[in-house]
Amino acid sequence: MSPLLAFALVVGIAASAQDLHRRQISNWICLAALAGGLALHINGAGWRGLADSALGAAGGFGVFLLFYLLGGMGGGDVKLMAGFGAVLGTGRLLEATLITSLCGGVMALLWILASRLRRALQARAGHPLSQASESIPYAPAISIGVWLTLLART
């Protein structure tokens, strides 16, 4: 297993667990991803690795910032993708973004179906409808997209 993949697994599991549990991703997870990505790339390719990692972080931040500004995702997701952009570098960022989008779409569809099923079952049983959060945790989709990208390249 490559050091990038091992690091991405740890960061992705931490971010996903927190997003599923709290619907938030701590800044320390995003900063750890950013710092770790920069360090791993510097160790592997020196200044060139630093530049590639920094540009990957800026690219990940920029792409997801657009969705944040449109109201489609939270700020933690943007920061997480910036951190993972540093891990991926520029060469893998587009691929990871596309895979993440596909995973996110599938997860959103399943989330919506499960929510409708839960509401239908509550209504049928005569229970008051719960006001569960309608937000969809996106860290798992981001993590899976990054993992699949890194696995395809190792």
mmCIF file of C-alpha atoms in Angstrom:
data_model
loop_
_atom_site.group_PDB
_atom_site.id
_atom_site.type_symbol
_atom_site.label_atom_id
_atom_site.label_comp_id
_atom_site.label_asym_id
_atom_site.label_seq_id
_atom_site.Cartn_x
_atom_site.Cartn_y
_atom_site.Cartn_z
ATOM 1 C CA MET A 1 0.000 0.000 0.000
ATOM 2 C CA SER A 2 1.375 3.394 -0.953
ATOM 3 C CA PRO A 3 1.931 6.015 1.749
ATOM 4 C CA LEU A 4 -0.543 8.326 -0.023
ATOM 5 C CA LEU A 5 -3.273 5.687 0.048
ATOM 6 C CA ALA A 6 -2.596 4.766 3.681
ATOM 7 C CA PHE A 7 -2.734 8.412 4.690
ATOM 8 C CA ALA A 8 -5.898 8.997 2.641
ATOM 9 C CA LEU A 9 -7.564 5.999 4.311
ATOM 10 C CA VAL A 10 -6.915 7.393 7.792
ATOM 11 C CA VAL A 11 -8.063 10.911 6.908
ATOM 12 C CA GLY A 12 -11.101 9.648 4.988
ATOM 13 C CA ILE A 13 -12.266 7.370 7.783
ATOM 14 C CA ALA A 14 -11.914 10.150 10.375
ATOM 15 C CA ALA A 15 -13.716 12.706 8.204
ATOM 16 C CA SER A 16 -16.480 10.304 7.179
ATOM 17 C CA ALA A 17 -17.131 9.118 10.725
ATOM 18 C CA GLN A 18 -17.339 12.677 11.974
ATOM 19 C CA ASP A 19 -19.545 13.833 9.094
ATOM 20 C CA LEU A 20 -21.935 10.911 9.549
ATOM 21 C CA HIS A 21 -22.106 11.431 13.316
ATOM 22 C CA ARG A 22 -22.044 15.246 13.665
ATOM 23 C CA ARG A 23 -22.710 16.517 10.120
ATOM 24 C CA GLN A 24 -19.487 18.505 10.472
ATOM 25 C CA ILE A 25 -15.845 17.920 9.611
ATOM 26 C CA SER A 26 -13.319 19.317 12.063
ATOM 27 C CA ASN A 27 -10.744 21.763 10.802
ATOM 28 C CA TRP A 28 -7.973 19.633 12.275
ATOM 29 C CA ILE A 29 -8.849 16.762 9.920
ATOM 30 C CA CYS A 30 -8.706 19.054 6.889
ATOM 31 C CA LEU A 31 -5.467 20.658 8.070
ATOM 32 C CA ALA A 32 -3.949 17.240 8.726
ATOM 33 C CA ALA A 33 -4.818 16.208 5.167
ATOM 34 C CA LEU A 34 -3.282 19.392 3.792
ATOM 35 C CA ALA A 35 -0.104 19.155 5.864
ATOM 36 C CA GLY A 36 0.293 15.430 5.278
ATOM 37 C CA GLY A 37 -0.240 15.784 1.528
ATOM 38 C CA LEU A 38 2.324 18.569 1.318
ATOM 39 C CA ALA A 39 4.833 16.601 3.405
ATOM 40 C CA LEU A 40 4.402 13.383 1.433
ATOM 41 C CA HIS A 41 4.848 15.189 -1.888
ATOM 42 C CA ILE A 42 7.859 17.178 -0.643
ATOM 43 C CA ASN A 43 9.424 13.923 0.551
ATOM 44 C CA GLY A 44 8.784 12.264 -2.792
ATOM 45 C CA ALA A 45 9.672 15.030 -5.251
ATOM 46 C CA GLY A 46 11.085 18.021 -3.384
ATOM 47 C CA TRP A 47 10.088 21.479 -4.594
ATOM 48 C CA ARG A 48 8.272 20.057 -7.591
ATOM 49 C CA GLY A 49 6.234 17.867 -5.244
ATOM 50 C CA LEU A 50 5.432 20.883 -3.070
ATOM 51 C CA ALA A 51 4.196 22.849 -6.085
ATOM 52 C CA ASP A 52 2.087 19.938 -7.353
ATOM 53 C CA SER A 53 0.563 19.367 -3.930
ATOM 54 C CA ALA A 54 -0.161 23.064 -3.348
ATOM 55 C CA LEU A 55 -1.790 23.392 -6.764
ATOM 56 C CA GLY A 56 -3.846 20.257 -6.046
ATOM 57 C CA ALA A 57 -5.043 21.802 -2.785
ATOM 58 C CA ALA A 58 -5.975 25.052 -4.532
ATOM 59 C CA GLY A 59 -7.759 23.137 -7.293
ATOM 60 C CA GLY A 60 -9.733 20.971 -4.858
ATOM 61 C CA PHE A 61 -10.711 24.044 -2.890
ATOM 62 C CA GLY A 62 -11.691 25.984 -5.997
ATOM 63 C CA VAL A 63 -13.860 23.296 -7.563
ATOM 64 C CA PHE A 64 -15.828 22.583 -4.409
ATOM 65 C CA LEU A 65 -16.023 26.283 -3.438
ATOM 66 C CA LEU A 66 -18.351 26.785 -6.379
ATOM 67 C CA PHE A 67 -20.755 24.159 -5.015
ATOM 68 C CA TYR A 68 -20.521 25.709 -1.542
ATOM 69 C CA LEU A 69 -21.391 29.149 -2.906
ATOM 70 C CA LEU A 70 -24.379 27.640 -4.717
ATOM 71 C CA GLY A 71 -25.559 26.100 -1.428
ATOM 72 C CA GLY A 72 -24.926 22.506 -2.460
ATOM 73 C CA MET A 73 -22.401 21.559 0.204
ATOM 74 C CA GLY A 74 -20.879 22.669 3.469
ATOM 75 C CA GLY A 75 -17.636 24.443 4.158
ATOM 76 C CA GLY A 76 -16.101 21.363 5.749
ATOM 77 C CA ASP A 77 -16.516 19.466 2.485
ATOM 78 C CA VAL A 78 -14.669 22.245 0.639
ATOM 79 C CA LYS A 79 -11.816 22.209 3.142
ATOM 80 C CA LEU A 80 -11.651 18.405 3.070
ATOM 81 C CA MET A 81 -11.347 18.416 -0.713
ATOM 82 C CA ALA A 82 -8.591 21.019 -0.456
ATOM 83 C CA GLY A 83 -6.753 18.700 1.934
ATOM 84 C CA PHE A 84 -7.281 15.714 -0.323
ATOM 85 C CA GLY A 85 -6.206 17.855 -3.276
ATOM 86 C CA ALA A 86 -2.855 18.234 -1.527
ATOM 87 C CA VAL A 87 -2.680 14.460 -1.138
ATOM 88 C CA LEU A 88 -3.638 13.816 -4.762
ATOM 89 C CA GLY A 89 -1.729 16.571 -6.513
ATOM 90 C CA THR A 90 -2.852 18.020 -9.809
ATOM 91 C CA GLY A 91 -2.514 14.838 -11.850
ATOM 92 C CA ARG A 92 -5.195 12.915 -9.966
ATOM 93 C CA LEU A 93 -7.511 15.707 -8.881
ATOM 94 C CA LEU A 94 -9.867 15.748 -11.864
ATOM 95 C CA GLU A 95 -10.296 11.976 -11.769
ATOM 96 C CA ALA A 96 -11.027 12.038 -8.039
ATOM 97 C CA THR A 97 -13.506 14.891 -8.467
ATOM 98 C CA LEU A 98 -15.426 12.983 -11.125
ATOM 99 C CA ILE A 99 -15.496 9.752 -9.115
ATOM 100 C CA THR A 100 -16.520 11.716 -6.016
ATOM 101 C CA SER A 101 -19.385 13.294 -7.943
ATOM 102 C CA LEU A 102 -20.598 9.886 -9.101
ATOM 103 C CA CYS A 103 -20.375 8.448 -5.586
ATOM 104 C CA GLY A 104 -22.120 11.521 -4.183
ATOM 105 C CA GLY A 105 -24.952 11.202 -6.680
ATOM 106 C CA VAL A 106 -25.524 7.554 -5.820
ATOM 107 C CA MET A 107 -25.353 8.318 -2.101
ATOM 108 C CA ALA A 108 -27.802 11.223 -2.462
ATOM 109 C CA LEU A 109 -30.272 9.039 -4.313
ATOM 110 C CA LEU A 110 -30.046 6.319 -1.653
ATOM 111 C CA TRP A 111 -30.316 8.924 1.108
ATOM 112 C CA ILE A 112 -33.486 10.402 -0.433
ATOM 113 C CA LEU A 113 -35.053 6.965 -0.943
ATOM 114 C CA ALA A 114 -34.284 5.947 2.642
ATOM 115 C CA SER A 115 -35.723 9.219 3.945
ATOM 116 C CA ARG A 116 -38.957 8.754 1.999
ATOM 117 C CA LEU A 117 -39.252 5.147 3.142
ATOM 118 C CA ARG A 118 -38.698 6.167 6.765
ATOM 119 C CA ARG A 119 -41.379 8.867 6.521
ATOM 120 C CA ALA A 120 -43.840 6.500 4.858
ATOM 121 C CA LEU A 121 -43.302 3.887 7.587
ATOM 122 C CA GLN A 122 -43.730 6.518 10.306
ATOM 123 C CA ALA A 123 -46.951 7.785 8.726
ATOM 124 C CA ARG A 124 -48.325 4.257 8.337
ATOM 125 C CA ALA A 125 -47.558 3.451 11.974
ATOM 126 C CA GLY A 126 -49.239 6.651 13.118
ATOM 127 C CA HIS A 127 -46.068 8.093 14.578
ATOM 128 C CA PRO A 128 -45.365 11.778 14.200
ATOM 129 C CA LEU A 129 -42.992 12.482 11.346
ATOM 130 C CA SER A 130 -39.502 13.150 12.604
ATOM 131 C CA GLN A 131 -37.745 16.295 11.535
ATOM 132 C CA ALA A 132 -34.478 14.564 10.732
ATOM 133 C CA SER A 133 -31.764 16.547 9.065
ATOM 134 C CA GLU A 134 -32.133 16.764 5.306
ATOM 135 C CA SER A 135 -28.430 17.384 4.780
ATOM 136 C CA ILE A 136 -26.450 14.613 3.196
ATOM 137 C CA PRO A 137 -22.987 13.905 4.599
ATOM 138 C CA TYR A 138 -20.596 14.246 1.667
ATOM 139 C CA ALA A 139 -17.297 13.244 3.321
ATOM 140 C CA PRO A 140 -17.887 9.541 2.574
ATOM 141 C CA ALA A 141 -18.322 10.305 -1.133
ATOM 142 C CA ILE A 142 -15.191 12.464 -1.156
ATOM 143 C CA SER A 143 -13.207 9.781 0.650
ATOM 144 C CA ILE A 144 -14.372 6.961 -1.606
ATOM 145 C CA GLY A 145 -13.596 9.033 -4.692
ATOM 146 C CA VAL A 146 -10.075 9.729 -3.453
ATOM 147 C CA TRP A 147 -9.496 6.117 -2.412
ATOM 148 C CA LEU A 148 -10.643 4.732 -5.761
ATOM 149 C CA THR A 149 -8.420 7.203 -7.595
ATOM 150 C CA LEU A 150 -5.394 6.256 -5.544
ATOM 151 C CA LEU A 151 -6.149 2.523 -5.834
ATOM 152 C CA ALA A 152 -6.366 2.785 -9.620
ATOM 153 C CA ARG A 153 -2.891 4.315 -9.748
ATOM 154 C CA THR A 154 -1.065 1.920 -7.422
#
